[in-house]
Amino acid sequence: MQDESLEDWLERVDQDYLAHISLDCVVFGFHAGQLKVLLLKMKHEDRLALPGGFVMKTETLEEAAIRTLRERTGVENVFLQQFCVFSEVLRSDPATRPDDLRRIGISPEKASWFAQRFISVGFYALVEFSCVVPRPDWLSDTCDWYNLDERGPLILDHDRILETALHTLQSQLNHQPVGYNLLPRKFTLPELQKLYEAILGKKLDRRNFQRKIFSFGILRSLDEKRTGVAHKAPYLYSFDLRKYQKALKGGLQGGW
Amino acid sequence: MQDESLEDWLERVDQDYLAHISLDCVVFGFHAGQLKVLLLKMKHEDRLALPGGFVMKTETLEEAAIRTLRERTGVENVFLQQFCVFSEVLRSDPATRPDDLRRIGISPEKASWFAQRFISVGFYALVEFSCVVPRPDWLSDTCDWYNLDERGPLILDHDRILETALHTLQSQLNHQPVGYNLLPRKFTLPELQKLYEAILGKKLDRRNFQRKIFSFGILRSLDEKRTGVAHKAPYLYSFDLRKYQKALKGGLQGGW
């Protein structure tokens, strides 16, 4: 999308893209002990929106999601997964949507394409905060990180999409490892615990956390300490990627 | 669909249904120690197919899936859940599909509607075998239960859809309860173990199974034994539905 003008893209939108199907990406990042989400400030209204897109006739949903994520963040090869399809009949208000779009210079014929019913496939992505260069799309002024609990209300059903993604991520903690895409390559146990606490929205007991996280066997203890800290320097860890991938596929509990 | 003729339905298919979006249902049942799946024998070819359908412009995906399941099985209010969207660009062969459809009396104009690209949302359902009255659809001769490991090859990407559903069900065993919709209301522990073994495709150690399943706290021990069996009569159990539903939402392991 980004390499052509909005006019060129609009000219061919109905030929190049599938009708009725869209996707929305909930992009989670972690910074300064906070869980963050990437949101767009729309041109035509005050509420924020999840990054989203349409599916080209020549691509799969996954390819469309990877393209959307690359366009908004500059990153690739991150954890990116379908989690739910949102198909309420009146996800958007067909009466007001074309007006909003006309206000930013989209012609009535093209606006009607956007006003059709879209069933949206939700993807969630886990990305390393420091690697992302957020970029707005044609319909937005800015693209930025927001603290999950300090964001304003979102457009359409995007609040529900975001809440469902967060719930999926929370339950993922119970049976799959999380962290590889959210933390730098080397991290301390308190940093990993802070990530879990930010996702779950609650404090965890330090000793129980460490006992449980070690029992999964996915951590590799490094022979290094975090330097430049005031108090006792904490040890650094990284993920054992082979075991991490295995647990991602087969589950953490060892199963039946 | 079933209350009108194929001709009437075809006449309005493009007005009543969303283009590009379909759904497929993997319906699992359990009988005589075997995991079964409901499949249709197509009129126009030898391979079998999953029950599927399209989404009306006035309904959500979930409503379309419930309708499809009711039409094929007669049952409602069962475990039915989206698990994955399948969006390969060439899921069906656009060159041969219209021919197949013409062979069963669908006109070329209508056949072209079926030949468009469909992105299919996979649902899986867990149903009690004895409650189901399988019914074929317009494009099929029969609808029947098949043993999971004795079925022939399926049409399109339906083998992949079925395998993905089975994999989802297998991982569900690690963090959610399974069984309520697949077993009769009262069951013995060996019957529950056989269900788990059928899903996982492997034998489980009896003592480990019982220790683990009791630790979840979802079973209610009944003051009854199975009658009419030759050897020592085994005790009957049912699920504690309140705890079962809680574990279905929050996970079995108690979480963090």
Short mmCIF file of C-alpha atoms in Angstrom, two decimals:
data_model
loop_
_atom_site.label_atom_id
_atom_site.label_comp_id
_atom_site.label_asym_id
_atom_site.label_seq_id
_atom_site.Cartn_x
_atom_site.Cartn_y
_atom_site.Cartn_z
CA MET A 1 0.00 0.00 0.00
CA GLN A 2 2.64 2.46 1.11
CA ASP A 3 4.54 2.57 -2.15
CA GLU A 4 1.66 4.03 -4.15
CA SER A 5 -0.60 7.02 -3.72
CA LEU A 6 -3.97 6.80 -1.99
CA GLU A 7 -5.62 7.72 -5.30
CA ASP A 8 -3.90 4.88 -7.20
CA TRP A 9 -4.77 2.43 -4.46
CA LEU A 10 -8.42 3.52 -4.31
CA GLU A 11 -8.69 3.28 -8.08
CA ARG A 12 -8.09 -0.47 -7.94
CA VAL A 13 -9.27 -1.40 -4.47
CA ASP A 14 -12.28 -3.40 -5.65
CA GLN A 15 -10.26 -5.23 -8.31
CA ASP A 16 -7.26 -6.06 -6.13
CA TYR A 17 -8.87 -6.90 -2.78
CA LEU A 18 -11.46 -9.44 -1.64
CA ALA A 19 -14.82 -7.99 -0.65
CA HIS A 20 -16.21 -8.57 2.85
CA ILE A 21 -12.94 -9.69 4.48
CA SER A 22 -10.63 -7.53 6.55
CA LEU A 23 -8.07 -8.11 9.25
CA ASP A 24 -7.08 -6.27 12.41
CA CYS A 25 -3.74 -6.59 14.18
CA VAL A 26 -3.33 -6.25 17.93
CA VAL A 27 0.38 -5.49 18.24
CA PHE A 28 1.70 -5.94 21.77
CA GLY A 29 5.02 -4.54 22.96
CA PHE A 30 6.67 -4.31 26.38
CA HIS A 31 8.60 -1.30 27.63
CA ALA A 32 9.53 0.11 31.04
CA GLY A 33 7.46 -2.52 32.81
CA GLN A 34 4.32 -1.69 30.82
CA LEU A 35 2.37 -3.70 28.28
CA LYS A 36 1.85 -1.49 25.22
CA VAL A 37 -0.38 -1.70 22.18
CA LEU A 38 0.09 -0.02 18.81
CA LEU A 39 -2.80 2.27 17.82
CA LEU A 40 -3.61 4.70 15.02
CA LYS A 41 -5.06 8.16 15.49
CA MET A 42 -7.66 8.42 12.72
CA LYS A 43 -7.88 11.50 10.50
CA HIS A 44 -11.64 11.68 10.50
CA GLU A 45 -12.38 11.17 14.17
CA ASP A 46 -10.99 11.35 17.70
CA ARG A 47 -11.10 7.70 18.61
CA LEU A 48 -8.13 5.39 18.06
CA ALA A 49 -8.00 2.30 15.87
CA LEU A 50 -6.10 -0.96 15.60
CA PRO A 51 -3.85 -1.28 12.55
CA GLY A 52 -5.77 -3.23 9.93
CA GLY A 53 -6.05 -4.01 6.28
CA PHE A 54 -7.68 -5.93 3.49
CA VAL A 55 -6.76 -9.18 1.76
CA MET A 56 -5.46 -9.08 -1.81
CA LYS A 57 -6.92 -11.58 -4.23
CA THR A 58 -3.44 -13.03 -4.66
CA GLU A 59 -2.52 -13.49 -0.98
CA THR A 60 -3.50 -15.60 2.02
CA LEU A 61 -4.76 -14.05 5.24
CA GLU A 62 -1.39 -14.69 6.86
CA GLU A 63 0.43 -12.92 4.02
CA ALA A 64 -1.96 -9.97 4.36
CA ALA A 65 -1.32 -9.81 8.11
CA ILE A 66 2.47 -9.97 7.66
CA ARG A 67 2.24 -7.18 5.06
CA THR A 68 0.06 -5.02 7.33
CA LEU A 69 2.40 -5.51 10.27
CA ARG A 70 5.45 -4.69 8.14
CA GLU A 71 3.80 -1.52 6.81
CA ARG A 72 2.89 -0.25 10.29
CA THR A 73 5.99 -1.38 12.24
CA GLY A 74 8.82 -2.12 9.83
CA VAL A 75 9.31 -5.53 11.50
CA GLU A 76 8.93 -9.06 10.16
CA ASN A 77 9.47 -12.58 11.49
CA VAL A 78 7.69 -11.94 14.76
CA PHE A 79 5.07 -13.94 16.65
CA LEU A 80 1.89 -13.32 14.66
CA GLN A 81 -1.19 -15.48 15.08
CA GLN A 82 -4.88 -15.55 14.19
CA PHE A 83 -6.97 -15.65 17.33
CA CYS A 84 -10.62 -14.96 16.46
CA VAL A 85 -12.92 -13.85 13.66
CA PHE A 86 -15.29 -10.96 14.37
CA SER A 87 -18.49 -11.09 12.36
CA GLU A 88 -21.20 -9.03 14.02
CA VAL A 89 -23.57 -7.93 11.25
CA LEU A 90 -23.31 -4.27 12.22
CA ARG A 91 -19.62 -3.99 13.10
CA SER A 92 -19.56 -0.56 11.49
CA ASP A 93 -22.40 1.87 11.03
CA PRO A 94 -23.11 1.85 7.28
CA ALA A 95 -24.89 5.20 7.60
CA THR A 96 -21.96 7.22 8.96
CA ARG A 97 -18.90 5.41 7.56
CA PRO A 98 -19.15 6.86 4.01
CA ASP A 99 -19.52 10.39 5.46
CA ASP A 100 -16.36 9.93 7.51
CA LEU A 101 -14.48 8.77 4.46
CA ARG A 102 -15.76 11.57 2.22
CA ARG A 103 -14.49 14.03 4.78
CA ILE A 104 -10.93 12.87 4.12
CA GLY A 105 -11.35 13.06 0.35
CA ILE A 106 -12.57 9.60 -0.64
CA SER A 107 -15.20 9.75 -3.38
CA PRO A 108 -18.74 8.46 -2.76
CA GLU A 109 -18.29 5.46 -5.10
CA LYS A 110 -15.11 4.39 -3.37
CA ALA A 111 -16.52 5.15 0.08
CA SER A 112 -19.27 2.63 -0.60
CA TRP A 113 -16.62 -0.09 -0.95
CA PHE A 114 -15.47 0.67 2.59
CA ALA A 115 -19.05 0.75 3.82
CA GLN A 116 -19.83 -2.85 2.85
CA ARG A 117 -20.05 -5.47 5.60
CA PHE A 118 -16.59 -6.72 6.60
CA ILE A 119 -15.89 -9.85 8.60
CA SER A 120 -12.58 -9.21 10.31
CA VAL A 121 -9.96 -11.78 11.23
CA GLY A 122 -8.07 -10.79 14.39
CA PHE A 123 -4.32 -11.39 14.57
CA TYR A 124 -2.13 -10.67 17.55
CA ALA A 125 1.55 -9.94 17.30
CA LEU A 126 4.27 -9.88 19.94
CA VAL A 127 7.09 -7.55 18.93
CA GLU A 128 10.20 -6.17 20.56
CA PHE A 129 9.38 -2.57 21.40
CA SER A 130 12.78 -1.16 20.48
CA CYS A 131 12.71 -2.66 16.95
CA VAL A 132 9.48 -0.99 15.87
CA VAL A 133 9.30 2.17 13.78
CA PRO A 134 5.55 2.99 13.87
CA ARG A 135 4.08 4.45 10.68
CA PRO A 136 0.52 5.76 10.15
CA ASP A 137 -1.58 4.62 7.18
CA TRP A 138 -3.59 6.74 4.75
CA LEU A 139 -6.57 7.06 7.03
CA SER A 140 -4.57 8.06 10.12
CA ASP A 141 -2.43 10.94 11.34
CA THR A 142 -0.24 9.06 13.78
CA CYS A 143 0.72 5.52 14.75
CA ASP A 144 2.00 5.12 18.29
CA TRP A 145 2.40 2.94 21.36
CA TYR A 146 -0.18 3.33 24.11
CA ASN A 147 -0.18 1.85 27.60
CA LEU A 148 -2.84 -0.82 27.54
CA ASP A 149 -4.68 0.60 30.53
CA GLU A 150 -4.42 4.26 29.53
CA ARG A 151 -5.77 4.14 25.98
CA GLY A 152 -8.99 5.93 25.08
CA PRO A 153 -11.99 4.22 23.47
CA LEU A 154 -11.41 2.63 20.05
CA ILE A 155 -13.51 2.78 16.86
CA LEU A 156 -16.01 0.09 15.75
CA ASP A 157 -15.59 -3.18 17.71
CA HIS A 158 -11.85 -2.64 18.18
CA ASP A 159 -12.15 -2.56 21.98
CA ARG A 160 -13.65 -6.02 21.86
CA ILE A 161 -10.95 -7.24 19.44
CA LEU A 162 -8.23 -5.87 21.74
CA GLU A 163 -9.81 -7.39 24.87
CA THR A 164 -10.12 -10.77 23.15
CA ALA A 165 -6.47 -10.64 22.08
CA LEU A 166 -5.39 -9.81 25.63
CA HIS A 167 -7.49 -12.66 27.01
CA THR A 168 -5.88 -15.02 24.45
CA LEU A 169 -2.42 -13.84 25.47
CA GLN A 170 -3.30 -14.32 29.16
CA SER A 171 -4.43 -17.89 28.62
CA GLN A 172 -1.38 -18.54 26.47
CA LEU A 173 0.69 -18.01 29.64
CA ASN A 174 -0.92 -21.14 31.09
CA HIS A 175 0.12 -23.52 28.35
CA GLN A 176 2.67 -21.87 26.06
CA PRO A 177 5.80 -19.82 26.65
CA VAL A 178 5.60 -16.06 26.11
CA GLY A 179 8.45 -13.59 26.11
CA TYR A 180 10.82 -14.41 23.28
CA ASN A 181 9.39 -11.73 20.97
CA LEU A 182 8.63 -9.23 23.73
CA LEU A 183 11.93 -9.07 25.62
CA PRO A 184 15.46 -8.28 24.46
CA ARG A 185 17.58 -11.37 23.84
CA LYS A 186 19.12 -11.20 27.34
CA PHE A 187 16.94 -10.41 30.33
CA THR A 188 16.81 -10.79 34.09
CA LEU A 189 14.27 -12.85 36.02
CA PRO A 190 12.67 -9.70 37.51
CA GLU A 191 12.21 -8.37 33.94
CA LEU A 192 10.53 -11.60 32.86
CA GLN A 193 8.31 -11.52 35.95
CA LYS A 194 7.34 -7.89 35.19
CA LEU A 195 6.29 -8.98 31.69
CA TYR A 196 4.08 -11.74 33.12
CA GLU A 197 2.63 -9.28 35.63
CA ALA A 198 1.93 -6.71 32.92
CA ILE A 199 0.09 -9.28 30.80
CA LEU A 200 -1.90 -10.69 33.72
CA GLY A 201 -2.54 -7.29 35.28
CA LYS A 202 -1.56 -8.50 38.75
CA LYS A 203 1.45 -8.96 41.02
CA LEU A 204 3.00 -12.42 41.29
CA ASP A 205 4.89 -13.94 44.18
CA ARG A 206 8.61 -13.85 43.29
CA ARG A 207 9.48 -17.32 44.59
CA ASN A 208 6.46 -19.08 43.07
CA PHE A 209 7.12 -17.36 39.76
CA GLN A 210 10.73 -18.48 39.67
CA ARG A 211 9.91 -22.05 40.71
CA LYS A 212 7.26 -22.33 38.01
CA ILE A 213 9.20 -20.66 35.22
CA PHE A 214 12.29 -22.83 35.89
CA SER A 215 10.13 -25.96 35.89
CA PHE A 216 9.27 -25.33 32.22
CA GLY A 217 12.92 -25.80 31.27
CA ILE A 218 12.87 -23.06 28.64
CA LEU A 219 15.40 -20.70 30.27
CA ARG A 220 19.12 -20.73 29.66
CA SER A 221 21.13 -19.19 32.46
CA LEU A 222 23.95 -17.01 31.13
CA ASP A 223 27.28 -16.47 32.78
CA GLU A 224 26.69 -12.71 32.85
CA LYS A 225 25.15 -10.14 35.14
CA ARG A 226 23.28 -6.95 34.34
CA THR A 227 25.82 -4.14 34.71
CA GLY A 228 25.20 -0.55 35.70
CA VAL A 229 22.60 -1.26 38.38
CA ALA A 230 22.77 0.23 41.85
CA HIS A 231 22.14 -2.86 43.95
CA LYS A 232 23.15 -6.49 43.71
CA ALA A 233 23.60 -7.18 39.98
CA PRO A 234 21.04 -9.74 38.76
CA TYR A 235 21.97 -12.66 36.51
CA LEU A 236 20.99 -12.60 32.86
CA TYR A 237 19.01 -15.29 31.07
CA SER A 238 17.99 -16.06 27.51
CA PHE A 239 15.43 -18.51 26.14
CA ASP A 240 16.53 -21.97 25.08
CA LEU A 241 15.01 -21.61 21.63
CA ARG A 242 14.83 -25.31 20.85
CA LYS A 243 12.89 -26.03 24.04
CA TYR A 244 10.90 -22.82 23.64
CA GLN A 245 9.71 -23.81 20.17
CA LYS A 246 8.89 -27.31 21.39
CA ALA A 247 6.79 -25.90 24.24
CA LEU A 248 5.11 -23.49 21.81
CA LYS A 249 3.94 -26.47 19.76
CA GLY A 250 3.35 -29.13 22.39
CA GLY A 251 2.37 -27.09 25.43
CA LEU A 252 4.22 -26.38 28.67
CA GLN A 253 2.75 -29.00 30.97
CA GLY A 254 4.22 -31.98 29.21
CA GLY A 255 0.70 -33.12 28.41
CA TRP A 256 -0.81 -36.53 28.86
CA MET B 1 -31.54 -24.24 3.54
CA GLN B 2 -33.34 -27.53 3.97
CA ASP B 3 -36.84 -26.08 3.93
CA GLU B 4 -36.64 -24.83 0.35
CA SER B 5 -35.75 -26.45 -2.96
CA LEU B 6 -32.24 -26.35 -4.37
CA GLU B 7 -33.56 -24.26 -7.28
CA ASP B 8 -35.09 -21.63 -4.98
CA TRP B 9 -31.94 -21.48 -2.92
CA LEU B 10 -29.69 -21.16 -5.98
CA GLU B 11 -31.90 -18.43 -7.38
CA ARG B 12 -31.05 -16.15 -4.47
CA VAL B 13 -27.67 -17.43 -3.34
CA ASP B 14 -25.76 -14.32 -4.43
CA GLN B 15 -28.32 -11.97 -2.89
CA ASP B 16 -28.67 -13.79 0.44
CA TYR B 17 -25.10 -14.88 1.18
CA LEU B 18 -21.78 -13.07 1.56
CA ALA B 19 -19.29 -13.66 -1.22
CA HIS B 20 -15.85 -15.12 -0.45
CA ILE B 21 -16.67 -16.46 3.02
CA SER B 22 -17.58 -20.03 3.89
CA LEU B 23 -17.37 -22.22 6.94
CA ASP B 24 -16.55 -25.87 7.55
CA CYS B 25 -17.58 -27.88 10.60
CA VAL B 26 -15.52 -30.71 12.03
CA VAL B 27 -18.09 -32.61 14.08
CA PHE B 28 -16.53 -35.05 16.55
CA GLY B 29 -18.47 -37.84 18.23
CA PHE B 30 -17.41 -40.77 20.42
CA HIS B 31 -18.85 -44.26 20.15
CA ALA B 32 -17.70 -47.77 21.09
CA GLY B 33 -14.29 -46.48 22.13
CA GLN B 34 -13.70 -44.74 18.79
CA LEU B 35 -13.42 -41.06 17.91
CA LYS B 36 -15.76 -40.40 14.99
CA VAL B 37 -16.16 -37.55 12.54
CA LEU B 38 -19.23 -36.63 10.50
CA LEU B 39 -18.61 -36.64 6.73
CA LEU B 40 -20.66 -36.19 3.58
CA LYS B 41 -20.44 -38.43 0.51
CA MET B 42 -20.56 -35.95 -2.38
CA LYS B 43 -22.83 -36.51 -5.36
CA HIS B 44 -20.28 -35.46 -7.95
CA GLU B 45 -17.23 -37.29 -6.75
CA ASP B 46 -15.92 -40.17 -4.66
CA ARG B 47 -14.13 -38.24 -1.99
CA LEU B 48 -15.78 -37.24 1.27
CA ALA B 49 -16.34 -33.72 2.59
CA LEU B 50 -16.80 -31.92 5.87
CA PRO B 51 -20.26 -30.39 6.44
CA GLY B 52 -20.04 -26.74 5.48
CA GLY B 53 -21.99 -23.72 4.44
CA PHE B 54 -22.10 -20.06 3.64
CA VAL B 55 -22.84 -16.97 5.73
CA MET B 56 -26.11 -15.13 5.21
CA LYS B 57 -25.92 -11.35 4.99
CA THR B 58 -28.12 -11.18 8.08
CA GLU B 59 -26.21 -13.56 10.34
CA THR B 60 -22.89 -13.79 12.19
CA LEU B 61 -20.40 -16.57 11.54
CA GLU B 62 -21.46 -18.26 14.78
CA GLU B 63 -25.12 -18.18 13.74
CA ALA B 64 -24.19 -19.66 10.37
CA ALA B 65 -22.21 -22.44 12.07
CA ILE B 66 -25.06 -23.24 14.49
CA ARG B 67 -27.49 -23.36 11.54
CA THR B 68 -25.18 -25.63 9.53
CA LEU B 69 -24.70 -27.98 12.48
CA ARG B 70 -28.44 -28.11 13.14
CA GLU B 71 -29.17 -28.87 9.50
CA ARG B 72 -26.65 -31.75 9.35
CA THR B 73 -27.17 -33.25 12.83
CA GLY B 74 -30.44 -32.04 14.29
CA VAL B 75 -28.62 -30.96 17.47
CA GLU B 76 -28.14 -27.56 19.06
CA ASN B 77 -26.51 -26.18 22.21
CA VAL B 78 -23.35 -28.21 21.82
CA PHE B 79 -19.69 -27.26 22.14
CA LEU B 80 -18.99 -25.37 18.91
CA GLN B 81 -15.95 -23.20 18.46
CA GLN B 82 -13.98 -21.39 15.75
CA PHE B 83 -10.45 -22.74 15.60
CA CYS B 84 -8.73 -21.47 12.42
CA VAL B 85 -9.36 -19.67 9.15
CA PHE B 86 -8.18 -21.36 5.97
CA SER B 87 -7.26 -18.95 3.21
CA GLU B 88 -4.97 -20.58 0.70
CA VAL B 89 -5.50 -18.78 -2.61
CA LEU B 90 -6.18 -22.02 -4.50
CA ARG B 91 -8.23 -23.94 -1.94
CA SER B 92 -10.40 -25.25 -4.75
CA ASP B 93 -9.50 -25.73 -8.37
CA PRO B 94 -11.46 -23.04 -10.24
CA ALA B 95 -11.07 -24.98 -13.49
CA THR B 96 -12.84 -28.16 -12.41
CA ARG B 97 -15.28 -26.98 -9.73
CA PRO B 98 -17.91 -25.54 -12.13
CA ASP B 99 -17.81 -28.79 -14.17
CA ASP B 100 -18.47 -30.83 -11.06
CA LEU B 101 -21.41 -28.61 -10.18
CA ARG B 102 -22.89 -28.65 -13.68
CA ARG B 103 -22.84 -32.42 -13.51
CA ILE B 104 -25.35 -32.31 -10.66
CA GLY B 105 -27.58 -29.85 -12.46
CA ILE B 106 -26.33 -26.42 -11.34
CA SER B 107 -26.38 -23.89 -14.20
CA PRO B 108 -23.13 -22.29 -15.41
CA GLU B 109 -24.05 -18.85 -14.00
CA LYS B 110 -24.75 -20.26 -10.57
CA ALA B 111 -21.76 -22.60 -10.76
CA SER B 112 -19.54 -19.55 -11.14
CA TRP B 113 -20.74 -18.30 -7.74
CA PHE B 114 -19.43 -21.51 -6.17
CA ALA B 115 -16.20 -21.23 -8.11
CA GLN B 116 -15.16 -17.88 -6.60
CA ARG B 117 -12.40 -17.83 -4.02
CA PHE B 118 -13.70 -18.73 -0.55
CA ILE B 119 -11.90 -18.13 2.71
CA SER B 120 -13.24 -20.75 5.10
CA VAL B 121 -13.63 -20.43 8.86
CA GLY B 122 -13.16 -23.78 10.59
CA PHE B 123 -15.42 -24.67 13.53
CA TYR B 124 -15.20 -27.82 15.59
CA ALA B 125 -18.09 -29.32 17.43
CA LEU B 126 -18.26 -31.96 20.15
CA VAL B 127 -21.57 -33.79 20.09
CA GLU B 128 -23.07 -36.79 21.80
CA PHE B 129 -23.08 -39.53 19.21
CA SER B 130 -26.48 -40.96 20.17
CA CYS B 131 -28.27 -37.61 19.81
CA VAL B 132 -27.28 -37.01 16.19
CA VAL B 133 -29.53 -37.74 13.21
CA PRO B 134 -27.15 -37.17 10.26
CA ARG B 135 -28.71 -35.60 7.17
CA PRO B 136 -27.01 -35.01 3.78
CA ASP B 137 -27.17 -31.63 2.04
CA TRP B 138 -28.05 -30.86 -1.57
CA LEU B 139 -24.61 -31.61 -2.88
CA SER B 140 -24.27 -34.95 -1.08
CA ASP B 141 -25.85 -38.41 -1.13
CA THR B 142 -25.14 -39.42 2.44
CA CYS B 143 -24.04 -37.96 5.76
CA ASP B 144 -22.48 -40.42 8.16
CA TRP B 145 -20.07 -41.06 11.00
CA TYR B 146 -16.62 -42.32 10.08
CA ASN B 147 -13.86 -43.59 12.32
CA LEU B 148 -11.23 -40.89 12.32
CA ASP B 149 -8.45 -43.25 11.28
CA GLU B 150 -10.43 -45.17 8.67
CA ARG B 151 -11.80 -42.33 6.55
CA GLY B 152 -10.73 -41.95 2.93
CA PRO B 153 -9.21 -38.75 1.49
CA LEU B 154 -11.37 -35.61 1.67
CA ILE B 155 -12.07 -32.96 -0.97
CA LEU B 156 -10.24 -29.59 -1.26
CA ASP B 157 -8.20 -28.78 1.88
CA HIS B 158 -10.63 -30.64 4.16
CA ASP B 159 -7.96 -33.11 5.30
CA ARG B 160 -5.92 -30.18 6.57
CA ILE B 161 -8.98 -28.62 8.25
CA LEU B 162 -9.76 -31.93 9.97
CA GLU B 163 -6.14 -32.45 11.09
CA THR B 164 -5.99 -28.91 12.48
CA ALA B 165 -9.25 -29.46 14.39
CA LEU B 166 -7.91 -32.71 15.85
CA HIS B 167 -4.69 -30.99 16.88
CA THR B 168 -6.72 -28.21 18.53
CA LEU B 169 -8.80 -30.79 20.42
CA GLN B 170 -5.62 -32.60 21.52
CA SER B 171 -4.09 -29.44 22.92
CA GLN B 172 -7.39 -28.55 24.57
CA LEU B 173 -6.88 -31.66 26.74
CA ASN B 174 -3.85 -29.95 28.29
CA HIS B 175 -5.60 -26.87 29.54
CA GLN B 176 -9.38 -27.29 29.26
CA PRO B 177 -11.78 -30.07 30.17
CA VAL B 178 -13.19 -32.23 27.37
CA GLY B 179 -15.91 -34.82 27.61
CA TYR B 180 -19.13 -33.15 28.65
CA ASN B 181 -20.49 -33.00 25.10
CA LEU B 182 -18.96 -36.28 23.97
CA LEU B 183 -20.03 -38.69 26.72
CA PRO B 184 -23.47 -39.61 28.07
CA ARG B 185 -24.37 -37.78 31.28
CA LYS B 186 -23.17 -40.66 33.45
CA PHE B 187 -19.96 -42.47 32.60
CA THR B 188 -17.29 -44.65 34.16
CA LEU B 189 -13.64 -43.69 34.56
CA PRO B 190 -12.53 -46.32 32.00
CA GLU B 191 -14.97 -44.75 29.51
CA LEU B 192 -13.53 -41.28 30.14
CA GLN B 193 -10.01 -42.66 29.77
CA LYS B 194 -10.97 -44.34 26.46
CA LEU B 195 -12.20 -40.96 25.20
CA TYR B 196 -8.90 -39.32 26.09
CA GLU B 197 -7.01 -42.18 24.45
CA ALA B 198 -9.11 -41.94 21.30
CA ILE B 199 -8.44 -38.20 21.01
CA LEU B 200 -4.73 -38.52 21.71
CA GLY B 201 -4.31 -41.66 19.62
CA LYS B 202 -2.34 -43.44 22.33
CA LYS B 203 -2.76 -45.59 25.47
CA LEU B 204 -2.56 -43.89 28.87
CA ASP B 205 -1.50 -45.36 32.17
CA ARG B 206 -4.65 -46.00 34.22
CA ARG B 207 -3.31 -44.77 37.55
CA ASN B 208 -1.69 -41.63 36.17
CA PHE B 209 -4.85 -40.82 34.26
CA GLN B 210 -7.04 -41.14 37.33
CA ARG B 211 -4.68 -39.13 39.55
CA LYS B 212 -4.54 -36.32 36.97
CA ILE B 213 -8.23 -36.24 36.12
CA PHE B 214 -9.22 -36.19 39.81
CA SER B 215 -6.77 -33.34 40.47
CA PHE B 216 -8.79 -31.10 38.13
CA GLY B 217 -11.76 -31.31 40.49
CA ILE B 218 -14.32 -31.43 37.68
CA LEU B 219 -15.73 -34.92 38.38
CA ARG B 220 -18.67 -35.68 40.60
CA SER B 221 -18.67 -39.22 41.93
CA LEU B 222 -22.17 -40.73 41.85
CA ASP B 223 -23.54 -43.27 44.28
CA GLU B 224 -24.26 -45.66 41.45
CA LYS B 225 -22.51 -48.43 39.58
CA ARG B 226 -22.78 -49.47 35.95
CA THR B 227 -25.14 -52.44 35.91
CA GLY B 228 -25.20 -55.37 33.51
CA VAL B 229 -21.46 -55.83 33.26
CA ALA B 230 -19.78 -59.17 33.66
CA HIS B 231 -16.97 -58.26 36.06
CA LYS B 232 -16.68 -55.93 39.01
CA ALA B 233 -19.22 -53.14 38.40
CA PRO B 234 -17.44 -49.79 37.96
CA TYR B 235 -18.65 -46.61 39.66
CA LEU B 236 -20.39 -43.93 37.65
CA TYR B 237 -19.36 -40.29 37.45
CA SER B 238 -20.75 -37.11 35.98
CA PHE B 239 -19.14 -33.72 35.42
CA ASP B 240 -19.51 -30.99 38.03
CA LEU B 241 -20.83 -28.49 35.53
CA ARG B 242 -20.08 -25.37 37.55
CA LYS B 243 -16.43 -26.36 37.94
CA TYR B 244 -16.33 -27.68 34.37
CA GLN B 245 -17.48 -24.34 32.95
CA LYS B 246 -15.03 -22.49 35.16
CA ALA B 247 -12.15 -24.65 33.92
CA LEU B 248 -13.33 -24.17 30.34
CA LYS B 249 -12.96 -20.42 30.79
CA GLY B 250 -9.99 -20.14 33.12
CA GLY B 251 -7.95 -23.21 32.25
CA LEU B 252 -7.34 -26.41 34.19
CA GLN B 253 -4.01 -25.67 35.84
CA GLY B 254 -5.20 -22.89 38.05
CA GLY B 255 -2.92 -20.51 36.18
CA TRP B 256 -0.52 -17.98 37.59
#
